[in-house]
CSV table of C-alpha atoms and ligand atoms in Angstrom, one decimal:
chain,number,residue,atom,x,y,z
M,1,MET,CA,101.0,138.9,35.8
M,2,LEU,CA,102.2,136.5,33.3
M,3,LYS,CA,104.6,135.3,35.9
M,4,LYS,CA,101.8,134.9,38.5
M,5,LEU,CA,99.7,133.1,35.9
M,6,THR,CA,102.6,130.6,35.4
M,7,LEU,CA,103.2,130.0,38.9
M,8,ILE,CA,99.4,129.2,39.5
M,9,CYS,CA,99.5,127.0,36.6
M,10,SER,CA,102.5,125.1,38.0
M,11,LEU,CA,101.1,125.0,41.3
M,12,LEU,CA,98.0,123.4,40.0
M,13,ALA,CA,100.0,120.9,38.0
M,14,GLY,CA,101.8,120.1,40.9
M,15,THR,CA,98.7,119.1,42.8
M,16,ALA,CA,97.3,117.2,39.9
M,17,ALA,CA,100.3,115.0,40.0
M,18,ILE,CA,99.8,114.1,43.6
M,19,ALA,CA,96.3,113.7,43.3
M,20,GLN,CA,96.3,111.6,39.9
M,21,ASP,CA,95.1,108.0,39.9
M,22,VAL,CA,98.1,105.6,40.4
M,23,VAL,CA,99.5,103.8,37.6
M,24,PRO,CA,100.8,100.1,38.0
M,25,ILE,CA,104.6,100.0,38.3
M,26,PRO,CA,106.1,98.8,34.8
M,27,PRO,CA,108.6,96.0,34.9
M,28,MET,CA,112.2,97.3,34.4
M,29,ASP,CA,114.6,96.4,31.4
M,30,VAL,CA,116.9,93.6,32.5
M,31,ASN,CA,119.3,91.1,30.8
M,32,ALA,CA,117.3,87.8,31.5
M,33,ALA,CA,120.6,85.8,31.7
M,34,ARG,CA,122.1,88.0,34.0
M,35,ALA,CA,118.9,88.1,36.3
M,36,GLU,CA,118.9,84.6,36.5
M,37,LEU,CA,122.5,84.6,37.7
M,38,GLY,CA,121.8,87.1,40.2
M,39,LYS,CA,118.7,85.0,41.5
M,40,ARG,CA,121.1,82.3,42.2
M,41,LEU,CA,123.6,84.6,43.9
M,42,PHE,CA,120.8,86.2,46.0
M,43,TYR,CA,120.1,82.7,47.7
M,44,ASP,CA,123.6,81.7,48.0
M,45,THR,CA,125.3,81.6,51.7
M,46,ARG,CA,128.6,81.5,49.9
M,47,LEU,CA,128.6,85.1,49.5
M,48,SER,CA,129.1,85.9,53.1
M,49,GLY,CA,132.5,85.5,55.0
M,50,ASP,CA,131.3,82.2,57.1
M,51,THR,CA,128.8,81.1,54.8
M,52,THR,CA,125.9,81.5,57.2
M,53,LEU,CA,124.1,84.3,55.2
M,54,SER,CA,122.7,85.2,51.9
M,55,CYS,CA,120.8,88.2,50.6
M,56,SER,CA,117.6,86.2,51.3
M,57,SER,CA,118.4,85.7,54.9
M,58,CYS,CA,117.4,89.4,55.5
M,59,HIS,CA,115.3,90.0,52.4
M,60,GLN,CA,113.0,87.1,52.3
M,61,PRO,CA,110.6,86.7,49.2
M,62,ASP,CA,107.6,85.9,51.4
M,63,LYS,CA,108.0,89.1,53.5
M,64,ALA,CA,108.3,91.0,50.3
M,65,PHE,CA,112.1,91.0,50.9
M,66,THR,CA,112.5,92.2,54.5
M,67,ASP,CA,113.1,90.0,57.4
M,68,GLY,CA,110.3,90.4,59.8
M,69,GLU,CA,112.7,91.8,62.5
M,70,ALA,CA,112.3,95.3,64.1
M,71,LEU,CA,116.1,95.3,63.7
M,72,SER,CA,117.7,93.4,60.9
M,73,GLN,CA,119.7,90.2,61.5
M,74,ALA,CA,123.6,90.7,61.1
M,75,TYR,CA,126.6,88.8,60.6
M,76,THR,CA,127.7,86.4,63.3
M,77,GLY,CA,129.0,88.2,66.4
M,78,ALA,CA,127.3,91.5,65.2
M,79,GLY,CA,124.0,93.1,65.5
M,80,HIS,CA,122.3,95.7,63.2
M,81,PHE,CA,120.8,99.0,64.1
M,82,ARG,CA,118.6,99.3,61.2
M,83,ASN,CA,115.3,97.6,59.8
M,84,ALA,CA,115.8,95.6,56.5
M,85,PRO,CA,113.6,97.4,53.8
M,86,THR,CA,111.7,95.7,51.2
M,87,LEU,CA,113.4,95.3,48.0
M,88,ALA,CA,110.0,95.8,46.0
M,89,ASN,CA,110.6,98.2,43.1
M,90,VAL,CA,114.1,99.0,44.4
M,91,GLY,CA,115.5,99.3,41.2
M,92,TYR,CA,113.3,102.7,40.9
M,93,ARG,CA,114.7,104.3,43.8
M,94,ASP,CA,116.9,107.4,43.6
M,95,ALA,CA,118.8,106.7,46.7
M,96,TRP,CA,119.3,103.9,48.8
M,97,LEU,CA,119.6,102.9,52.5
M,98,HIS,CA,117.7,104.7,55.3
M,99,ASP,CA,120.1,107.5,55.5
M,100,GLY,CA,120.4,107.8,51.5
M,101,ARG,CA,124.0,107.4,51.8
M,102,LEU,CA,124.1,105.4,48.5
M,103,GLY,CA,122.7,107.4,45.6
M,104,THR,CA,124.2,106.3,42.2
M,105,ASN,CA,124.0,103.1,41.3
M,106,LEU,CA,122.1,99.7,42.9
M,107,ASN,CA,125.2,97.8,42.1
M,108,ASP,CA,126.9,99.9,44.8
M,109,VAL,CA,124.4,98.9,47.5
M,110,ALA,CA,125.2,95.1,46.3
M,111,ARG,CA,128.8,95.8,47.2
M,112,GLU,CA,128.1,97.4,50.6
M,113,MET,CA,126.0,94.5,51.6
M,114,ILE,CA,128.4,91.8,50.6
M,115,THR,CA,131.5,93.4,52.1
M,116,GLU,CA,130.3,95.4,55.2
M,117,THR,CA,131.6,93.8,58.3
M,118,TYR,CA,128.3,93.6,60.0
M,119,LEU,CA,126.4,92.3,57.1
M,120,MET,CA,127.9,89.6,55.2
M,121,ASN,CA,131.5,90.3,55.8
M,122,MET,CA,132.9,88.9,52.6
M,123,ASP,CA,136.3,89.4,51.1
M,124,MET,CA,135.5,90.2,47.5
M,125,ARG,CA,138.9,88.4,46.4
M,126,ILE,CA,137.5,85.1,48.1
M,127,MET,CA,134.1,85.7,46.9
M,128,GLN,CA,135.5,85.6,43.5
M,129,GLU,CA,137.5,82.4,43.8
M,130,ARG,CA,134.5,80.8,45.5
M,131,LEU,CA,132.5,81.3,42.5
M,132,LYS,CA,135.2,80.2,40.2
M,133,GLN,CA,135.1,76.8,41.9
M,134,ASP,CA,131.5,76.2,41.0
M,135,PRO,CA,130.7,74.8,37.6
M,136,ILE,CA,127.1,76.2,37.7
M,137,TYR,CA,128.5,79.6,38.2
M,138,VAL,CA,131.0,78.9,35.4
M,139,GLU,CA,128.3,78.2,33.1
M,140,MET,CA,125.8,80.8,34.2
M,141,PHE,CA,128.5,83.7,33.9
M,142,ALA,CA,129.3,82.5,30.4
M,143,ALA,CA,125.5,82.2,29.4
M,144,ALA,CA,125.2,85.8,30.7
M,145,GLY,CA,128.0,87.0,28.4
M,146,MET,CA,130.8,87.0,30.8
M,147,SER,CA,134.1,85.1,30.2
M,148,GLU,CA,134.4,84.1,33.8
M,149,PRO,CA,132.9,84.6,37.4
M,150,GLY,CA,134.1,87.9,38.9
M,151,ASN,CA,132.8,90.3,41.4
M,152,GLY,CA,131.8,93.2,39.2
M,153,GLY,CA,129.7,90.8,37.1
M,154,ALA,CA,128.2,89.3,40.5
M,155,ARG,CA,127.1,92.6,41.5
M,156,ASN,CA,125.5,93.4,38.2
M,157,ALA,CA,123.7,90.2,38.0
M,158,LEU,CA,122.4,91.0,41.6
M,159,MET,CA,121.2,94.3,40.4
M,160,ASP,CA,119.5,92.7,37.6
M,161,PHE,CA,117.7,90.2,39.9
M,162,MET,CA,116.7,93.1,42.1
M,163,LYS,CA,115.0,95.1,39.1
M,164,THR,CA,112.9,92.2,38.2
M,165,ILE,CA,111.2,92.7,41.9
M,166,VAL,CA,108.2,94.7,40.7
M,167,SER,CA,104.9,95.2,42.4
M,168,ARG,CA,101.8,93.5,40.6
M,169,GLY,CA,98.1,92.9,41.5
M,170,ALA,CA,97.5,95.6,44.2
M,171,ALA,CA,94.0,96.9,44.5
M,172,VAL,CA,95.4,100.5,43.8
M,173,ASP,CA,96.5,99.1,40.5
M,174,THR,CA,93.7,97.0,39.5
M,175,GLY,CA,91.0,99.5,40.4
M,176,THR,CA,89.4,97.1,43.0
M,177,LEU,CA,89.4,99.5,46.0
M,178,SER,CA,87.0,98.7,48.6
M,179,SER,CA,84.8,101.6,49.7
M,180,ALA,CA,86.8,101.9,53.0
M,181,ALA,CA,89.9,102.1,51.0
M,182,GLU,CA,88.3,104.5,48.6
M,183,ARG,CA,87.6,106.9,51.7
M,184,GLY,CA,91.1,106.3,53.0
M,185,LYS,CA,92.5,107.5,49.8
M,186,GLY,CA,90.5,110.9,50.3
M,187,ILE,CA,92.2,111.2,53.8
M,188,PHE,CA,95.7,110.2,52.4
M,189,GLU,CA,95.5,112.9,49.6
M,190,GLY,CA,93.5,115.5,51.6
M,191,LYS,CA,93.7,116.3,55.2
M,192,GLY,CA,96.3,113.8,56.0
M,193,SER,CA,98.7,115.3,53.4
M,194,CYS,CA,100.3,112.0,53.3
M,195,SER,CA,100.9,112.2,49.4
M,196,SER,CA,103.0,115.4,50.1
M,197,CYS,CA,105.9,113.0,50.9
M,198,HIS,CA,104.4,109.5,49.8
M,199,ALA,CA,104.0,110.6,46.2
M,200,GLY,CA,103.8,108.8,42.9
M,201,ALA,CA,103.4,105.1,42.0
M,202,ARG,CA,105.7,103.9,44.6
M,203,TYR,CA,104.4,106.3,47.1
M,204,THR,CA,107.7,108.0,48.0
M,205,ASP,CA,109.7,111.1,47.0
M,206,ASP,CA,113.2,109.3,47.7
M,207,LYS,CA,114.0,112.3,50.0
M,208,PRO,CA,114.8,112.2,53.7
M,209,HIS,CA,112.3,114.0,56.2
M,210,ASN,CA,112.1,114.2,60.0
M,211,THR,CA,109.0,112.7,61.4
M,212,GLY,CA,110.1,112.3,64.8
M,213,VAL,CA,110.0,108.4,64.9
M,214,PRO,CA,111.0,107.3,68.5
M,215,ASP,CA,114.3,106.0,69.1
M,216,ASN,CA,114.9,102.1,69.5
M,217,PRO,CA,116.2,101.6,72.7
M,218,ASP,CA,117.4,98.0,71.8
M,219,ILE,CA,120.1,99.4,69.5
M,220,TRP,CA,122.1,101.0,72.6
M,221,ALA,CA,121.1,97.9,75.0
M,222,SER,CA,122.9,95.5,72.7
M,223,PRO,CA,126.6,95.5,72.8
M,224,GLU,CA,126.5,93.9,69.2
M,225,ARG,CA,124.3,96.5,67.8
M,226,HIS,CA,126.0,99.4,69.3
M,227,SER,CA,129.5,98.4,68.3
M,228,ALA,CA,128.2,98.1,64.6
M,229,PHE,CA,126.5,101.4,64.9
M,230,VAL,CA,129.7,103.0,66.2
M,231,THR,CA,131.8,101.3,63.4
M,232,TYR,CA,129.2,102.9,61.0
M,233,ALA,CA,129.1,106.5,62.6
M,234,LYS,CA,133.1,106.4,62.7
M,235,PHE,CA,133.4,105.5,59.2
M,236,MET,CA,130.9,108.2,58.2
M,237,GLY,CA,133.1,110.9,60.0
M,238,VAL,CA,130.5,111.7,62.4
M,239,GLU,CA,132.2,113.7,65.4
M,240,ASN,CA,131.6,112.4,68.9
M,241,TYR,CA,130.6,109.0,67.7
M,242,MET,CA,131.6,107.1,70.9
M,243,ASN,CA,128.8,108.9,72.8
M,244,LEU,CA,126.2,109.2,70.3
M,245,ARG,CA,122.9,107.6,71.6
M,246,GLU,CA,120.7,108.3,68.4
M,247,ASP,CA,120.6,107.6,64.7
M,248,LEU,CA,121.5,110.6,62.9
M,249,GLY,CA,119.8,109.6,59.6
M,250,ALA,CA,120.8,111.6,56.6
M,251,TYR,CA,122.9,113.9,58.7
M,252,ILE,CA,125.6,111.0,58.5
M,253,ARG,CA,126.2,112.1,55.0
M,254,THR,CA,125.3,115.8,55.0
M,255,HIS,CA,126.8,116.9,58.2
M,256,LYS,CA,124.1,119.5,58.1
M,257,ASP,CA,122.2,120.2,61.4
M,258,ASP,CA,118.9,120.7,59.9
M,259,THR,CA,119.0,117.0,58.6
M,260,LYS,CA,119.5,115.3,61.9
M,261,ARG,CA,117.1,112.5,62.4
M,262,SER,CA,115.7,112.6,58.8
M,263,PHE,CA,115.2,109.2,56.9
M,264,LEU,CA,114.3,108.4,53.4
M,265,THR,CA,110.5,108.3,52.9
M,266,PRO,CA,109.9,104.6,52.3
M,267,THR,CA,107.7,103.0,49.8
M,268,LEU,CA,104.4,102.2,51.1
M,269,ARG,CA,104.1,99.2,48.5
M,270,GLU,CA,103.6,95.9,50.0
M,271,LEU,CA,103.2,97.0,53.8
M,272,VAL,CA,101.1,93.6,54.5
M,273,TRP,CA,104.3,91.9,54.0
M,274,THR,CA,106.8,94.1,55.8
M,275,ALA,CA,106.0,94.8,59.3
M,276,PRO,CA,107.6,95.9,61.7
M,277,TYR,CA,107.8,99.7,60.2
M,278,MET,CA,110.3,102.5,60.1
M,279,HIS,CA,114.2,102.5,59.9
M,280,ASN,CA,114.1,101.2,63.3
M,281,GLY,CA,111.2,98.9,63.5
M,282,ALA,CA,109.6,101.3,65.9
M,283,PHE,CA,106.0,100.1,65.0
M,284,GLU,CA,104.6,96.6,64.7
M,285,THR,CA,101.5,97.3,62.9
M,286,LEU,CA,99.8,99.9,60.5
M,287,GLU,CA,97.3,101.0,63.1
M,288,GLU,CA,100.3,102.1,65.4
M,289,VAL,CA,101.7,104.2,62.4
M,290,VAL,CA,98.4,105.7,61.8
M,291,ASP,CA,98.0,106.7,65.3
M,292,PHE,CA,101.6,108.1,65.3
M,293,TYR,CA,100.6,110.3,62.4
M,294,ASP,CA,97.1,111.0,63.9
M,295,ALA,CA,99.0,112.6,66.9
M,296,GLY,CA,101.2,114.8,64.4
M,297,GLY,CA,104.2,112.5,64.2
M,298,GLY,CA,107.0,112.3,67.3
M,299,ASN,CA,108.6,114.7,69.1
M,300,ASP,CA,111.5,116.3,67.5
M,301,PRO,CA,112.4,120.0,67.2
M,302,LEU,CA,113.3,119.5,63.6
M,303,LYS,CA,110.2,117.5,62.6
M,304,ASP,CA,108.7,118.5,59.2
M,305,ALA,CA,106.3,121.2,59.3
M,306,ARG,CA,103.5,119.1,57.6
M,307,LEU,CA,103.0,116.8,60.4
M,308,LYS,CA,100.1,118.2,62.7
M,309,PRO,CA,97.8,116.4,64.7
M,310,LEU,CA,95.0,115.1,62.4
M,311,GLY,CA,92.0,114.6,64.9
M,312,LEU,CA,90.9,111.3,63.1
M,313,VAL,CA,87.9,109.4,64.4
M,314,PRO,CA,88.3,105.6,64.6
M,315,SER,CA,86.5,105.0,61.3
M,316,GLU,CA,88.5,107.4,59.5
M,317,LYS,CA,91.8,105.6,60.8
M,318,ALA,CA,90.5,102.1,59.6
M,319,ASP,CA,89.7,103.9,56.3
M,320,LEU,CA,93.5,104.9,56.2
M,321,VAL,CA,94.7,101.6,57.0
M,322,ALA,CA,92.5,99.9,54.4
M,323,TYR,CA,94.0,102.5,51.8
M,324,LEU,CA,97.4,101.4,53.0
M,325,GLU,CA,96.6,97.7,52.6
M,326,ALA,CA,95.3,98.2,49.2
M,327,MET,CA,98.9,99.2,48.1
M,328,SER,CA,99.9,95.8,48.5
M,329,GLY,CA,100.0,93.0,46.0
M,330,GLU,CA,100.7,89.4,45.0
M,331,SER,CA,103.5,87.7,47.2
M,332,PHE,CA,107.0,87.2,45.7
M,333,ASP,CA,107.4,83.9,47.2
M,334,THR,CA,107.0,82.3,43.8
M,335,ASP,CA,109.1,80.4,41.1
M,336,GLU,CA,109.9,83.7,39.5
M,337,TYR,CA,111.8,85.2,42.7
M,338,VAL,CA,112.7,81.9,44.6
M,339,TRP,CA,116.0,80.2,43.4
M,340,ARG,CA,115.4,76.3,43.2
M,341,GLU,CA,118.5,74.4,42.3
M,342,ASP,CA,116.3,71.7,40.8
M,343,ASP,CA,114.9,74.1,38.2
M,344,TYR,CA,118.3,74.7,36.7
M,345,ASP,CA,119.5,72.2,34.1
M,346,TYR,CA,123.4,71.9,34.7
M,347,VAL,CA,126.2,69.4,34.6
M,348,PRO,CA,126.5,67.5,38.0
M,349,ILE,CA,130.1,68.4,39.7
M,350,GLU,CA,131.5,64.8,39.3
M,351,ASP,CA,131.0,65.0,35.5
M,352,TRP,CA,132.4,68.6,35.3
M,353,ASN,CA,135.6,67.3,37.1
M,354,ASN,CA,135.7,64.5,34.7
M,355,ALA,CA,135.4,66.8,31.7
M,356,LYS,CA,138.2,69.1,33.0
M,357,ASN,CA,140.7,66.0,33.1
G,401,HEC,C1,122.2,90.6,57.4
G,401,HEC,C2,121.1,91.3,56.9
G,401,HEC,C3,121.3,91.6,55.3
G,401,HEC,C4,121.8,90.8,54.5
G,401,HEC,C5,122.4,89.5,54.5
G,401,HEC,C6,121.6,91.6,53.3
G,401,HEC,N1,120.8,92.6,53.6
G,401,HEC,FE1,120.4,94.3,52.2
G,401,HEC,N2,119.9,95.3,53.7
G,401,HEC,C7,119.9,95.1,55.2
G,401,HEC,C8,119.6,96.4,55.9
G,401,HEC,C9,119.6,96.3,57.5
G,401,HEC,C10,119.5,97.3,54.9
G,401,HEC,C11,119.1,98.9,55.4
G,401,HEC,C12,120.6,99.2,56.0
G,401,HEC,C13,120.8,100.9,56.2
G,401,HEC,O1,119.8,101.5,55.9
G,401,HEC,O2,121.8,101.2,56.5
G,401,HEC,C14,119.6,96.7,53.6
G,401,HEC,C15,119.4,97.5,52.5
G,401,HEC,C16,119.3,97.0,51.2
G,401,HEC,C17,119.2,97.8,50.0
G,401,HEC,C18,118.6,99.0,50.1
G,401,HEC,C19,117.1,99.2,49.9
G,401,HEC,C20,116.6,100.6,50.0
G,401,HEC,O3,115.3,100.9,49.7
G,401,HEC,O4,117.2,101.4,50.4
G,401,HEC,C21,119.3,96.9,49.0
G,401,HEC,C22,119.2,97.1,47.3
G,401,HEC,C23,119.9,95.6,49.5
G,401,HEC,N3,119.7,95.8,50.9
G,401,HEC,C24,120.4,94.5,48.8
G,401,HEC,C25,120.8,93.4,49.2
G,401,HEC,C26,121.4,92.4,48.5
G,401,HEC,C27,121.5,92.2,47.1
G,401,HEC,C28,122.1,91.6,49.4
G,401,HEC,C29,123.1,90.3,49.2
G,401,HEC,C30,124.2,90.7,48.4
G,401,HEC,C31,121.9,91.9,50.8
G,401,HEC,N4,121.1,93.1,50.8
G,401,HEC,C32,122.3,91.4,52.1
G,401,HEC,C33,120.0,93.8,55.7
G,401,HEC,C34,120.6,92.8,54.8
G,402,HEC,C1,106.9,115.1,55.9
G,402,HEC,C2,107.0,113.8,54.9
G,402,HEC,C3,105.9,112.6,55.3
G,402,HEC,C4,104.4,112.8,55.4
G,402,HEC,C5,103.8,114.0,55.5
G,402,HEC,C6,104.0,111.3,56.0
G,402,HEC,N1,105.1,110.5,55.5
G,402,HEC,FE1,104.9,108.5,56.1
G,402,HEC,N2,107.0,108.5,56.2
G,402,HEC,C7,107.7,109.8,55.9
G,402,HEC,C8,109.2,109.1,56.2
G,402,HEC,C9,110.6,110.1,56.1
G,402,HEC,C10,109.0,107.8,56.8
G,402,HEC,C11,110.2,106.9,57.4
G,402,HEC,C12,110.6,107.3,58.7
G,402,HEC,C13,111.7,106.4,59.3
G,402,HEC,O1,112.1,105.4,58.9
G,402,HEC,O2,111.9,106.8,60.5
G,402,HEC,C14,107.7,107.4,56.6
G,402,HEC,C15,107.1,106.1,57.0
G,402,HEC,C16,105.7,105.7,56.9
G,402,HEC,C17,105.5,104.6,57.1
G,402,HEC,C18,106.0,103.2,57.2
G,402,HEC,C19,106.6,102.5,56.1
G,402,HEC,C20,107.8,101.3,56.3
G,402,HEC,O3,107.8,100.6,55.3
G,402,HEC,O4,108.2,101.2,57.3
G,402,HEC,C21,104.1,104.4,56.7
G,402,HEC,C22,102.8,103.3,56.8
G,402,HEC,C23,103.6,105.9,56.4
G,402,HEC,N3,105.0,106.6,56.5
G,402,HEC,C24,102.4,106.4,56.1
G,402,HEC,C25,102.1,107.4,56.2
G,402,HEC,C26,100.7,107.9,56.2
G,402,HEC,C27,99.3,107.3,56.3
G,402,HEC,C28,100.7,109.6,56.3
G,402,HEC,C29,99.7,110.6,56.4
G,402,HEC,C30,98.9,110.5,57.4
G,402,HEC,C31,102.3,109.8,55.9
G,402,HEC,N4,102.9,108.7,55.9
G,402,HEC,C32,102.5,111.1,55.8
G,402,HEC,C33,107.4,110.8,55.3
G,402,HEC,C34,106.1,111.2,55.6
């Protein structure tokens, strides 16, 4: 009896946790000088091998740090097979990348981005030397408490900058939901059961699920994208990688059949800035996403049992979209998040060279 009661109580507590009013996302603890250094690094194309790409090429502040492409840009001569995710609130995630293959430290994600051949293709040894040649970096690393520019310090600084990217001012936080959004919230938490996966202040459980999102044929039609995919699948130890014509998602790290084609639940914060949607950019608009869920998700034998046809009428679909839009806040295209060389007071290179002699 007692056991039963506890079970009921914990079930009730669980429901309450899902239906509770969302709280704004608190700022994260960062070292300000390190975050400032990270901000400059984030916008610096010298972090890519041939100096054509910076982090901000694919994570643009006016798009909540995505790039607006269905499938992300990639290093010269390569193509990508995934959508570039938003970096809003990325410091709070438990696991990163659409398949969750990195789950310990945001710092590791920065390394992956910099060194991966189809992303920035940068040799860390050269990166370190490039940084040391730049007097602004010498000064900024010192200000951040590091004796000289180095790779570990650069990755930590990028991590601190990313931790400053926190959502603000969304209608869900300011308590200014329109009545349509309010009705959409009821569907989101009720018959849509969206909140069973999109839970908490970031609207994600940070776990992989199979929703049956359709394949993006552009991956296999493009030699540049396909060869990057093969490189990735081979590196992750997937059997038969030459013949694969599907993105296996979390399976790539678990190698368990029931995780095939499951992808981490993305945050629903900042959706108005981050189209197209899903790990492969399968949908252009939120209306398409809502139609997809209304149909019970896609066709996949491993699809999560929670996804069932919802039978929403057009006005309910519009309400749900209004609620999704209410989860977006202010633009990140502001001085706080964009590096402007002029804002930084430093010694010009000529003077620095003179000073060295
Ligand atoms: C050429 C495009 C490109 C560049 C340049 C790039 N990224 Fe990414 N980024 C991506 C893509 C695509 C993904 C998703 C990859 C995947 O799921 O395998 C991603 C994922 C991430 C993630 C994980 C987000 C999440 O929610 O899981 C972080 C963090 C990140 N990038 C930070 C950076 C940083 C820092 C830099 C610069 C050092 C950078 N990126 C440069 C395209 C890029
Ligand atoms: C079983 C868990 C689950 C349920 C239930 C669920 N989602 Fe999702 N949602 C996901 C996953 C996983 C993805 C990412 C799929 C992918 O990338 O292929 C996703 C993606 C999305 C996206 C795209 C976000 C982006 O940035 O790409 C939106 C919008 C969304 N869901 C809204 C909803 C709504 C609205 C509902 C309810 C009608 C819902 N979800 C129900 C797990 C779920």
